[in-house]
PDB file of C-alpha atoms and ligand atoms in Angstrom:
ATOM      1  CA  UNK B  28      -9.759 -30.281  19.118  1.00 41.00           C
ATOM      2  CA  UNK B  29     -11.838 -29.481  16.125  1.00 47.00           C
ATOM      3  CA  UNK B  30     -13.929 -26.710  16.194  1.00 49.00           C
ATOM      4  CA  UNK B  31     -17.790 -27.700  15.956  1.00 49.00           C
ATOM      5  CA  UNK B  32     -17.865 -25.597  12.442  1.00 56.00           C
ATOM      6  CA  UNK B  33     -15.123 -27.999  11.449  1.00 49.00           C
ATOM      7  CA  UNK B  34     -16.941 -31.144  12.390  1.00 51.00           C
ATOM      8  CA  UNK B  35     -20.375 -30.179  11.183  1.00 63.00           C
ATOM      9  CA  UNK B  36     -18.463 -29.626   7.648  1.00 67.00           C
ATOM     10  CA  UNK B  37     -17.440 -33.214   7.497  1.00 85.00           C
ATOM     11  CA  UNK B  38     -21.213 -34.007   6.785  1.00 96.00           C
ATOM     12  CA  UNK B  39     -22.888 -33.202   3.668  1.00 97.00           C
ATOM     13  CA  UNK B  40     -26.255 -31.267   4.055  1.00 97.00           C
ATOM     14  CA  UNK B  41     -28.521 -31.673   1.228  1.00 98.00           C
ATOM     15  CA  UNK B  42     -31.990 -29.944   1.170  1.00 98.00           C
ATOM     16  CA  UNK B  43     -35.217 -30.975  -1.909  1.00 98.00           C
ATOM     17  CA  UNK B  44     -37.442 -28.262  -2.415  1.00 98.00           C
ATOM     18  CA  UNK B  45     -40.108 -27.508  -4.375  1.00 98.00           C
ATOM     19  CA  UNK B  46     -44.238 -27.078  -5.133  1.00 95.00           C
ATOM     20  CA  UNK B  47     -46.529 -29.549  -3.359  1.00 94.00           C
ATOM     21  CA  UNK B  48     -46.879 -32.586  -5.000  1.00 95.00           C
ATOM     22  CA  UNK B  49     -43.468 -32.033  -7.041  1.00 97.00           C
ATOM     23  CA  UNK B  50     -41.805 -35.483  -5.748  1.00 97.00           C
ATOM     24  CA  UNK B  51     -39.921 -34.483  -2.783  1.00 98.00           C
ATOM     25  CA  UNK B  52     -40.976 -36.991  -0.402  1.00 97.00           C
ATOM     26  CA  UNK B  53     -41.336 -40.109  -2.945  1.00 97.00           C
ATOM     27  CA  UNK B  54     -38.015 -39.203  -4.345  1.00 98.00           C
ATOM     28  CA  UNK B  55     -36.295 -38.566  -1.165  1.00 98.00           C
ATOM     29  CA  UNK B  56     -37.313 -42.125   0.343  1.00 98.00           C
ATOM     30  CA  UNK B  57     -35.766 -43.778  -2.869  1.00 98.00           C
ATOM     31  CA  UNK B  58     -32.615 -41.489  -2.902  1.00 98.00           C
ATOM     32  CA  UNK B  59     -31.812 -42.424   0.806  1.00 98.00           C
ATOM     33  CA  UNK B  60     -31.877 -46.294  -0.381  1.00 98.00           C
ATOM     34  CA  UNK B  61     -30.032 -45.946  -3.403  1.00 98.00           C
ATOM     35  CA  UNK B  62     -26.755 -44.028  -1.498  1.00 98.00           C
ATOM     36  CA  UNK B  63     -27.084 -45.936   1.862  1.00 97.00           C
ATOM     37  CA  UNK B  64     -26.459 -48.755  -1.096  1.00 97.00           C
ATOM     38  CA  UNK B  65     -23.780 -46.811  -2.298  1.00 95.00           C
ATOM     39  CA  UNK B  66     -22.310 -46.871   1.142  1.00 96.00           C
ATOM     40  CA  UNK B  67     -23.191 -43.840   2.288  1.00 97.00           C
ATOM     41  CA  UNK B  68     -24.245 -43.032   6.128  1.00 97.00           C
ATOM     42  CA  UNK B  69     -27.543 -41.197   4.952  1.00 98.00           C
ATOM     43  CA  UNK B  70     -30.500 -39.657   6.890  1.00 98.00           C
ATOM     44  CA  UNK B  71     -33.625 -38.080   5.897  1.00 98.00           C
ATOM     45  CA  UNK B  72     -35.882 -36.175   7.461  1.00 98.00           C
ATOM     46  CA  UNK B  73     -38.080 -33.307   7.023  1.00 98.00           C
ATOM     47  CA  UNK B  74     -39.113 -30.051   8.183  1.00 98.00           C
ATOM     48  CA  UNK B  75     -41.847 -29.161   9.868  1.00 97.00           C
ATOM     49  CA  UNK B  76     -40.360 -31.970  11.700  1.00 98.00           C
ATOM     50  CA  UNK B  77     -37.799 -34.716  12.537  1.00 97.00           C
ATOM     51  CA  UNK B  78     -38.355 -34.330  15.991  1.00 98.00           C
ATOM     52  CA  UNK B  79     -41.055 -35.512  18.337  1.00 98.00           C
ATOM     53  CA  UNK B  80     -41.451 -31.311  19.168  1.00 98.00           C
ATOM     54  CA  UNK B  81     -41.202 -30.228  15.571  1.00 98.00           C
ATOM     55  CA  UNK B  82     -44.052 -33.022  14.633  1.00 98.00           C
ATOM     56  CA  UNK B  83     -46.372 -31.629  17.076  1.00 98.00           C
ATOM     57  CA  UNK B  84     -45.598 -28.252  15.517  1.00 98.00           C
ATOM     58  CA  UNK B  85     -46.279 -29.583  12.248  1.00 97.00           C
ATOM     59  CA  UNK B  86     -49.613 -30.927  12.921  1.00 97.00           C
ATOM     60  CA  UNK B  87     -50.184 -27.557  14.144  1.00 97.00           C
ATOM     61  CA  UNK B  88     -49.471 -26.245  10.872  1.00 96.00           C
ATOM     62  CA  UNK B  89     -51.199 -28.177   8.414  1.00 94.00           C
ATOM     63  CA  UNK B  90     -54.295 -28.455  10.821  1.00 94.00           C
ATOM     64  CA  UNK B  91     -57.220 -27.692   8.148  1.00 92.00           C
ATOM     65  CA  UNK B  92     -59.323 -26.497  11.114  1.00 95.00           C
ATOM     66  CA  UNK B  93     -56.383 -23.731  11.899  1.00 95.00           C
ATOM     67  CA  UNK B  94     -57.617 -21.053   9.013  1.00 93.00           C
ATOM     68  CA  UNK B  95     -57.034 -18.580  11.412  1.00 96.00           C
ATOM     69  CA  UNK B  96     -53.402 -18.817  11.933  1.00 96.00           C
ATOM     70  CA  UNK B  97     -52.007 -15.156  11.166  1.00 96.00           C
ATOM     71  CA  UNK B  98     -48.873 -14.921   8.774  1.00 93.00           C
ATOM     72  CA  UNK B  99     -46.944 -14.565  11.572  1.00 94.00           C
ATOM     73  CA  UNK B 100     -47.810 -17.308  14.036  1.00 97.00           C
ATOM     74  CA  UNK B 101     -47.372 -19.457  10.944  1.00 95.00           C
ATOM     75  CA  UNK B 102     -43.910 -18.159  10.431  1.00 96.00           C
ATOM     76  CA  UNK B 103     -42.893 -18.307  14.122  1.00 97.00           C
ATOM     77  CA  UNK B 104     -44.261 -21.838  14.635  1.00 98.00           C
ATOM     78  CA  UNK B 105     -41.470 -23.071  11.992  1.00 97.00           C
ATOM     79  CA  UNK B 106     -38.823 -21.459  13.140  1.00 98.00           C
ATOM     80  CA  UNK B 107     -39.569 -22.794  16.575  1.00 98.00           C
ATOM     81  CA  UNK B 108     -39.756 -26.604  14.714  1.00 98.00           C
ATOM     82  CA  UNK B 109     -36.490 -25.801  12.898  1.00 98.00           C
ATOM     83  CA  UNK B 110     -34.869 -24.659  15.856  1.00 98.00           C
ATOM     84  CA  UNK B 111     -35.218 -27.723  17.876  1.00 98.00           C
ATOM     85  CA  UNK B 112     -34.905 -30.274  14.151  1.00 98.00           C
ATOM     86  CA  UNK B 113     -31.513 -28.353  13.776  1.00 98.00           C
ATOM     87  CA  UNK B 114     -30.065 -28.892  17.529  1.00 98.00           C
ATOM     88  CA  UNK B 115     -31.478 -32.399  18.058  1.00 98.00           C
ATOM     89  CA  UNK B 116     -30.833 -33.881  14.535  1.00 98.00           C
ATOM     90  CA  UNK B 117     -29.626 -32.058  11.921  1.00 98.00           C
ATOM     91  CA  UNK B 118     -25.983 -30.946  13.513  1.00 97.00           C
ATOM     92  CA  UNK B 119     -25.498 -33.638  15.297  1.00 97.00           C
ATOM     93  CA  UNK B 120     -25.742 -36.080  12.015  1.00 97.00           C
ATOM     94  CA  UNK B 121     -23.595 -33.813  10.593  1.00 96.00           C
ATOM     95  CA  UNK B 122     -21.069 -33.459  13.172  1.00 95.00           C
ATOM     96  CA  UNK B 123     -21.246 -37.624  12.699  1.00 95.00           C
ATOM     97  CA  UNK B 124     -20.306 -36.991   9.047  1.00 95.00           C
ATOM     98  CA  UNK B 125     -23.272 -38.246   7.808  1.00 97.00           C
ATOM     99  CA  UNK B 126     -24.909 -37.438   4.833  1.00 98.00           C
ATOM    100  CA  UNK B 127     -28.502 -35.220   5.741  1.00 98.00           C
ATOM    101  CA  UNK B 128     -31.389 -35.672   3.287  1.00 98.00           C
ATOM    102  CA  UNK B 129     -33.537 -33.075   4.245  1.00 98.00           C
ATOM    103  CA  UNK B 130     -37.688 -32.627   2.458  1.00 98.00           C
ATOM    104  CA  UNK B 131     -37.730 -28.973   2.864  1.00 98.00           C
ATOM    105  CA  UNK B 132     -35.780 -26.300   4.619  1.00 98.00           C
ATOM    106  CA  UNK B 133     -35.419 -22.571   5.051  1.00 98.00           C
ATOM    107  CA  UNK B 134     -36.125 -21.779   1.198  1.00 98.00           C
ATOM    108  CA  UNK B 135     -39.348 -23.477   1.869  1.00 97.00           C
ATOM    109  CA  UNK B 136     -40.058 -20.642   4.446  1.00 97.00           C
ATOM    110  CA  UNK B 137     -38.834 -17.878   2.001  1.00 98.00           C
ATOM    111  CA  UNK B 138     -41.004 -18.712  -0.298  1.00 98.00           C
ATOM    112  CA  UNK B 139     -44.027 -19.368   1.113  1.00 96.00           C
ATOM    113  CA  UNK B 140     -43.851 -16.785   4.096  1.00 95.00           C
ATOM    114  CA  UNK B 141     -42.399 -14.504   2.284  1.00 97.00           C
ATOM    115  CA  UNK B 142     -43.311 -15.110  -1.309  1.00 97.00           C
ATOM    116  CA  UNK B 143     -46.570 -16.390  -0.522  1.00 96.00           C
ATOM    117  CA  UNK B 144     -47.629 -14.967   2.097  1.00 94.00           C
ATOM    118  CA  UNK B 145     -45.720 -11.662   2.078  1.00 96.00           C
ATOM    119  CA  UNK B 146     -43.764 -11.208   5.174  1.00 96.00           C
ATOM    120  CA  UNK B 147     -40.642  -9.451   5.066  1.00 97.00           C
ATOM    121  CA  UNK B 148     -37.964 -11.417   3.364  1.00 97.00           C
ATOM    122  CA  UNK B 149     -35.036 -10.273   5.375  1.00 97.00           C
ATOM    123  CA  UNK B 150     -36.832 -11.282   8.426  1.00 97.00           C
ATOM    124  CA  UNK B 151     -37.546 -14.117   7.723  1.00 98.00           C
ATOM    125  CA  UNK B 152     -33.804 -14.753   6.611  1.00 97.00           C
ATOM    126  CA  UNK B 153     -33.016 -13.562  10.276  1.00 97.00           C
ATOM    127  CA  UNK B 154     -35.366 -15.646  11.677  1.00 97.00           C
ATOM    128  CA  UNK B 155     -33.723 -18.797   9.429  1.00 98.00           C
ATOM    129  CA  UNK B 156     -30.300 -18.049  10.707  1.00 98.00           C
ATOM    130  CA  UNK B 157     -31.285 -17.816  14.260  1.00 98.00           C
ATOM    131  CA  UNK B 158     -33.382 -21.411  13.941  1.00 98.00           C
ATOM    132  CA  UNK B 159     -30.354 -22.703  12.315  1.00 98.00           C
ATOM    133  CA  UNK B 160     -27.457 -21.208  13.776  1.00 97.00           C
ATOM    134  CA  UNK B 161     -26.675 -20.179  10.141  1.00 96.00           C
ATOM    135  CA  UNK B 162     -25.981 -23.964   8.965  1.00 97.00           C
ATOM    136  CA  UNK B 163     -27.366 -24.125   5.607  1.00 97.00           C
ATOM    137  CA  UNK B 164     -27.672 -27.035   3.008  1.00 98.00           C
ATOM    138  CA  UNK B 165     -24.234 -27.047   1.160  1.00 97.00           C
ATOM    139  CA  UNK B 166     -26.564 -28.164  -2.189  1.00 98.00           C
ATOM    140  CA  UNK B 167     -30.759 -27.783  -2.631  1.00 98.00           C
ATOM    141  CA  UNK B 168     -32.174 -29.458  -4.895  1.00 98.00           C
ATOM    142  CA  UNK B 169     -35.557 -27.725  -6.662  1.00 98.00           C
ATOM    143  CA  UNK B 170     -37.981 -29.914  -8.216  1.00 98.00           C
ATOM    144  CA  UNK B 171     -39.560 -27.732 -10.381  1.00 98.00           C
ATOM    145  CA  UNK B 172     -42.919 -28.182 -12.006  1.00 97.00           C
ATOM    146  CA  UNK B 173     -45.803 -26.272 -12.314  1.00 97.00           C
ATOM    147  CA  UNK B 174     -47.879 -26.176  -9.294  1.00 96.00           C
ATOM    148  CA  UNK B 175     -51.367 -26.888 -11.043  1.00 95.00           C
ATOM    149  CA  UNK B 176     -49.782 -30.119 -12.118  1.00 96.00           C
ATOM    150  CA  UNK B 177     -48.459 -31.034  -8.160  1.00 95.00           C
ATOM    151  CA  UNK B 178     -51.851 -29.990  -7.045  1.00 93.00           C
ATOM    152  CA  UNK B 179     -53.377 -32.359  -9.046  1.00 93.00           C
ATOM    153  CA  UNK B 180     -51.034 -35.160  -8.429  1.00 93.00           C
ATOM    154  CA  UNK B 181     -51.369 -34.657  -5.053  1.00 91.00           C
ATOM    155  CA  UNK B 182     -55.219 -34.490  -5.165  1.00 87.00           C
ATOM    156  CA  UNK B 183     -55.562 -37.809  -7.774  1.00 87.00           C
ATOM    157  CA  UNK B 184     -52.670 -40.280  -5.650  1.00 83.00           C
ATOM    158  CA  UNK B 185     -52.790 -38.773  -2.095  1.00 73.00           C
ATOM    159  CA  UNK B 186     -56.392 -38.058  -1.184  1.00 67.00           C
ATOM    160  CA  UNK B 187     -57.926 -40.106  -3.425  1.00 65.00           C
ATOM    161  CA  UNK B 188     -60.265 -37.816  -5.131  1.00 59.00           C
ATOM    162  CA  UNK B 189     -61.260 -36.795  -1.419  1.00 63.00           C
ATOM    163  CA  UNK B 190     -60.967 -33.303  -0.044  1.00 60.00           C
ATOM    164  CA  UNK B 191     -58.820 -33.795   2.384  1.00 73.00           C
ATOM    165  CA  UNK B 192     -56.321 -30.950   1.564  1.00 80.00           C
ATOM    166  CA  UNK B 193     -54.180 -29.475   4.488  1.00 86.00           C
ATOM    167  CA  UNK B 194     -54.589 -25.692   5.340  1.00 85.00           C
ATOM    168  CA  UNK B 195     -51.198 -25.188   2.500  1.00 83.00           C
ATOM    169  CA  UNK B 196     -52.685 -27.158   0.062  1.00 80.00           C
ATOM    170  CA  UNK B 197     -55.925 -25.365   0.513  1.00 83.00           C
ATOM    171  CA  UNK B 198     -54.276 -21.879  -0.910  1.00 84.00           C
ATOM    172  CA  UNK B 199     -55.834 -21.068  -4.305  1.00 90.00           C
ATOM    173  CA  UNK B 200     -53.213 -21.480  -7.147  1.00 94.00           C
ATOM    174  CA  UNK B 201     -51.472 -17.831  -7.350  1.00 96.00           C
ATOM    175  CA  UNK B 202     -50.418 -18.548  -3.583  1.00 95.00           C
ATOM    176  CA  UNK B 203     -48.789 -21.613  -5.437  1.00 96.00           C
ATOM    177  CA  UNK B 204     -47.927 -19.825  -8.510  1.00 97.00           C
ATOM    178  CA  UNK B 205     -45.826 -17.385  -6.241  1.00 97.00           C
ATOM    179  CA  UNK B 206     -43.978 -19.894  -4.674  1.00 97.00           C
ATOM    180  CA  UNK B 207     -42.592 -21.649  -7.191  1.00 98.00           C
ATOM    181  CA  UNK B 208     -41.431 -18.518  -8.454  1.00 98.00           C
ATOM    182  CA  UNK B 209     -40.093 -17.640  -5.600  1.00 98.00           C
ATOM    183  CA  UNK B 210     -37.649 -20.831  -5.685  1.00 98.00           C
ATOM    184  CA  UNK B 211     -36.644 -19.867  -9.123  1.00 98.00           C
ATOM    185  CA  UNK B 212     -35.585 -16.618  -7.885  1.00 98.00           C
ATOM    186  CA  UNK B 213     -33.505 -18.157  -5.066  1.00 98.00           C
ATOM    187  CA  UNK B 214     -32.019 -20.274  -7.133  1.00 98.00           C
ATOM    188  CA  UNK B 215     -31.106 -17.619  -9.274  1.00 98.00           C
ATOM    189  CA  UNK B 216     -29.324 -15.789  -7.040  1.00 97.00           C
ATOM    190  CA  UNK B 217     -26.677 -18.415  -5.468  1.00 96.00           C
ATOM    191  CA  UNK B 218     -26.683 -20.842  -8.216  1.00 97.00           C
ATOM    192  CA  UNK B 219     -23.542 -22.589  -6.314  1.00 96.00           C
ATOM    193  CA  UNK B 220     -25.855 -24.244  -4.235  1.00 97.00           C
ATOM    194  CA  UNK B 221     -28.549 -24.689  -6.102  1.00 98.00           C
ATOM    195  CA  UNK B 222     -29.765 -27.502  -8.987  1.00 98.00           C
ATOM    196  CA  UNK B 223     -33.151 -26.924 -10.659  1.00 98.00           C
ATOM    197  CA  UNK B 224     -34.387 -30.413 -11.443  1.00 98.00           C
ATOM    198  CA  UNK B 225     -37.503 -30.397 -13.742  1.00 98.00           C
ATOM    199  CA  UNK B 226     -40.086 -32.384 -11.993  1.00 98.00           C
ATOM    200  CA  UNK B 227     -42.871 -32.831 -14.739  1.00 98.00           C
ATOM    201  CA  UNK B 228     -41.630 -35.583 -16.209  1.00 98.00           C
ATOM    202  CA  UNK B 229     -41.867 -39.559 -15.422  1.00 98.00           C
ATOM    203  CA  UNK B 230     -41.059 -40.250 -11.665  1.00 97.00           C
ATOM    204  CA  UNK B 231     -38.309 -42.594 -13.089  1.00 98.00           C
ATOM    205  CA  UNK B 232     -36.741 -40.083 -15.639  1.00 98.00           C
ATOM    206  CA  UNK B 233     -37.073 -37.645 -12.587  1.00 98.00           C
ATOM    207  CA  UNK B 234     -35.040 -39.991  -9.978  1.00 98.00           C
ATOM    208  CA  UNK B 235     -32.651 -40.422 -12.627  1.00 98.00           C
ATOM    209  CA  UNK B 236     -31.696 -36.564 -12.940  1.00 98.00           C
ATOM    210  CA  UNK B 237     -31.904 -36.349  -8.603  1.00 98.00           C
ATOM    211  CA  UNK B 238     -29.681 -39.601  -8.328  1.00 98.00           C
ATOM    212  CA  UNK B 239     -26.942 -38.108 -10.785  1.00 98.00           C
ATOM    213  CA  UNK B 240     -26.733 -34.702  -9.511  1.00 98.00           C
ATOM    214  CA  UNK B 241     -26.478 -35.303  -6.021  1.00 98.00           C
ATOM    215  CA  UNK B 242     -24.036 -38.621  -6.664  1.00 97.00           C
ATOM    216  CA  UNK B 243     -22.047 -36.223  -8.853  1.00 96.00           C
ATOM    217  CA  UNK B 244     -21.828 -33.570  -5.968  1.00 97.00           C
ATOM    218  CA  UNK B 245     -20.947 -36.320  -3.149  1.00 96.00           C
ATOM    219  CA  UNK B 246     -17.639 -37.431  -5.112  1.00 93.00           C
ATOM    220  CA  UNK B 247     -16.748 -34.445  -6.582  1.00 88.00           C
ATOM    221  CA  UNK B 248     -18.992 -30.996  -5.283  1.00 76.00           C
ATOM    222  CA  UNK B 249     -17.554 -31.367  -2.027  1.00 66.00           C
ATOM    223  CA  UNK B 250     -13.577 -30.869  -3.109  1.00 56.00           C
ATOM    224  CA  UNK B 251     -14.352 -27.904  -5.586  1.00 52.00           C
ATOM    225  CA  UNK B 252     -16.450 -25.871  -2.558  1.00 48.00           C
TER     226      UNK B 252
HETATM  227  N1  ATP A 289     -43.004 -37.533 -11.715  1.00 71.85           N
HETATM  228  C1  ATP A 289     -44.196 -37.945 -11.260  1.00 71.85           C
HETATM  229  N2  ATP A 289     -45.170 -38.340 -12.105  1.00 71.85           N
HETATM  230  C2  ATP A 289     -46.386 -38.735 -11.639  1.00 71.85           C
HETATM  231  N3  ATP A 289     -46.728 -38.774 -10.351  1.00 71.85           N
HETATM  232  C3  ATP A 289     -45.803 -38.398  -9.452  1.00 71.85           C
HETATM  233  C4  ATP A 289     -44.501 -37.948  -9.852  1.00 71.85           C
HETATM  234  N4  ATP A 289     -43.805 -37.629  -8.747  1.00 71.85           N
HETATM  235  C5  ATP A 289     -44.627 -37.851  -7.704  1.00 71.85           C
HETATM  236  N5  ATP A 289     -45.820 -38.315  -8.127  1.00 71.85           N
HETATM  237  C6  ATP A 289     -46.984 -38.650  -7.295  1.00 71.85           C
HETATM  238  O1  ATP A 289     -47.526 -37.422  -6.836  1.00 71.85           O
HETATM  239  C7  ATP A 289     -47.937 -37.530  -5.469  1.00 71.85           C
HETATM  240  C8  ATP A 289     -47.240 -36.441  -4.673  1.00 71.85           C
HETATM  241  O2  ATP A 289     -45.846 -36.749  -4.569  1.00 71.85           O
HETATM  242  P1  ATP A 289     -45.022 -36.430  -3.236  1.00 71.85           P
HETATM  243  O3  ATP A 289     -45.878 -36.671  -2.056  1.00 71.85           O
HETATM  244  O4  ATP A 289     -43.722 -37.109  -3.338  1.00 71.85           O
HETATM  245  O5  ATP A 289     -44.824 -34.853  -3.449  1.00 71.85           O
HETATM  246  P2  ATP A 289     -44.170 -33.809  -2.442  1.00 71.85           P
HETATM  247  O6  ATP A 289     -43.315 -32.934  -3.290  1.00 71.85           O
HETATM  248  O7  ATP A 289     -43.544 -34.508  -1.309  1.00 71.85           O
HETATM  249  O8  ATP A 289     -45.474 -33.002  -1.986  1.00 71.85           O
HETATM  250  P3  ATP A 289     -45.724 -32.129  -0.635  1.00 71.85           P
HETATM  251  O9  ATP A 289     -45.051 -30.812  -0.854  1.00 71.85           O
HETATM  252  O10 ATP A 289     -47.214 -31.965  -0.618  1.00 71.85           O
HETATM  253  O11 ATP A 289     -45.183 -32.925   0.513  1.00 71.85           O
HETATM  254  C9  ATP A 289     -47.561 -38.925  -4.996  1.00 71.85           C
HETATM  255  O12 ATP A 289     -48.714 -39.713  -4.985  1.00 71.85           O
HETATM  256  C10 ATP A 289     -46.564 -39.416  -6.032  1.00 71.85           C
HETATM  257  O13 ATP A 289     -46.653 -40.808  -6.247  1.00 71.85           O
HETATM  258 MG1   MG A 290     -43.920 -34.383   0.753  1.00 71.85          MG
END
């Protein structure tokens, strides 16, 4: 019988990171259409969330009324979501060999907690492979821009011109500034699983570069790892 590492490695784990407003989540929902075309068994989902538990977690988290969450509530509260997103869908779909879009992982934690925020980084990255059983994306994708630019996008398509920001969003822009360095700096360290995808250009000339670097890793990334 295969071991469950061996079956969770016949599915392909892909994680999108990245600023607010960088693209992740219109991207994503084009990305899983164009490889379930491809004939690919694809899933996305997202953290906080993916899970009816995780979701109530994550409206716990973005809850604009919640500016007195301490760092490390904040930090707890998505590990808990993660925990339960990892055990309910995450290794199961990949113990189905399926193909795992995921809008946001444990980088997203790094660098906000612990870029943003300030919490210990190796914590955190003990707290990550305890929620996750140490089952990381095999490739993360960063869109890249910079965050004045998401901010804005996000504030002009989202809300409307209204200020309806959630508590992240809220941060003032060296919060942002820190995260998106922070990213950078993870990506700089494992580059084998990481592609830096600049995300201030044209949403189409954007899909284009995400479409062709994960297609390229799904027929060949997989045999050279
Ligand atoms: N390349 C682009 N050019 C112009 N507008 C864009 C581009 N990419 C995304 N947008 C617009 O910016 C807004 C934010 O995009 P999206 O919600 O996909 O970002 P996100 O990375 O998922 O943000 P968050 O981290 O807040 O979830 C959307 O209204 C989207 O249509
Ligand atoms: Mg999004």
């Amino acid at each position: 019988m295969e071991t469950v590492e061996r079956q969770i490695r016949n599915g392909v784990f892909i994680s999108i990171e990245g600023p607010e407003g960088a693209g992740k989540s219109t991207h994503l929902n084009r990305l899983k259409d164009a490889l379930a075309t491809e004939g690919y068994d694809v899933i996305l989902t997202r953290e906080p969330g993916g899970t009816t538990i995780s979701d109530s977690i994550r409206a716990l988290l973005l809850d604009a009324g919640n500016d007195n969450m301490t760092s490390l509530t904040e930090l707890l509260l998505y590990a808990a979501a993660r925990a339960q997103h990892m055990q309910e869908v995450i290794i199961p779909s990949l113990q189905a060999g399926r193909v795992v879009l995921c809008d946001r992982f444990t980088d997203s934690t790094i660098a906000y907690q612990g870029y943003g925020r300030g919490l210990d980084i190796q914590l955190i990255k003990h707290l990550n492979d305890l929620a996750t059983g140490a089952v990381y994306p095999h490739l993360t994708i960063i869109l890249d821009l910079d965050p004045a630019l998401g901010l804005e996008r996000v504030n002009r398509f989202r809300h409307g011109g209204q200020d309806s920001k959630d508590r992240l969003e809220r941060e003032d822009i060296s919060f942002h500034q820190r995260i998106r360095k922070g990213f950078l700096r993870l990506a700089a360290k494992e580059p084998a699983r990481y592609r830096i995808i600049d995300a201030s250009r044209s949403i189409e000339n954007v899909f284009a570069s995400l479409f062709a670097t994960v297609t390229d890793y799904l027929r060949h990334g997989r045999q050279q790892s």
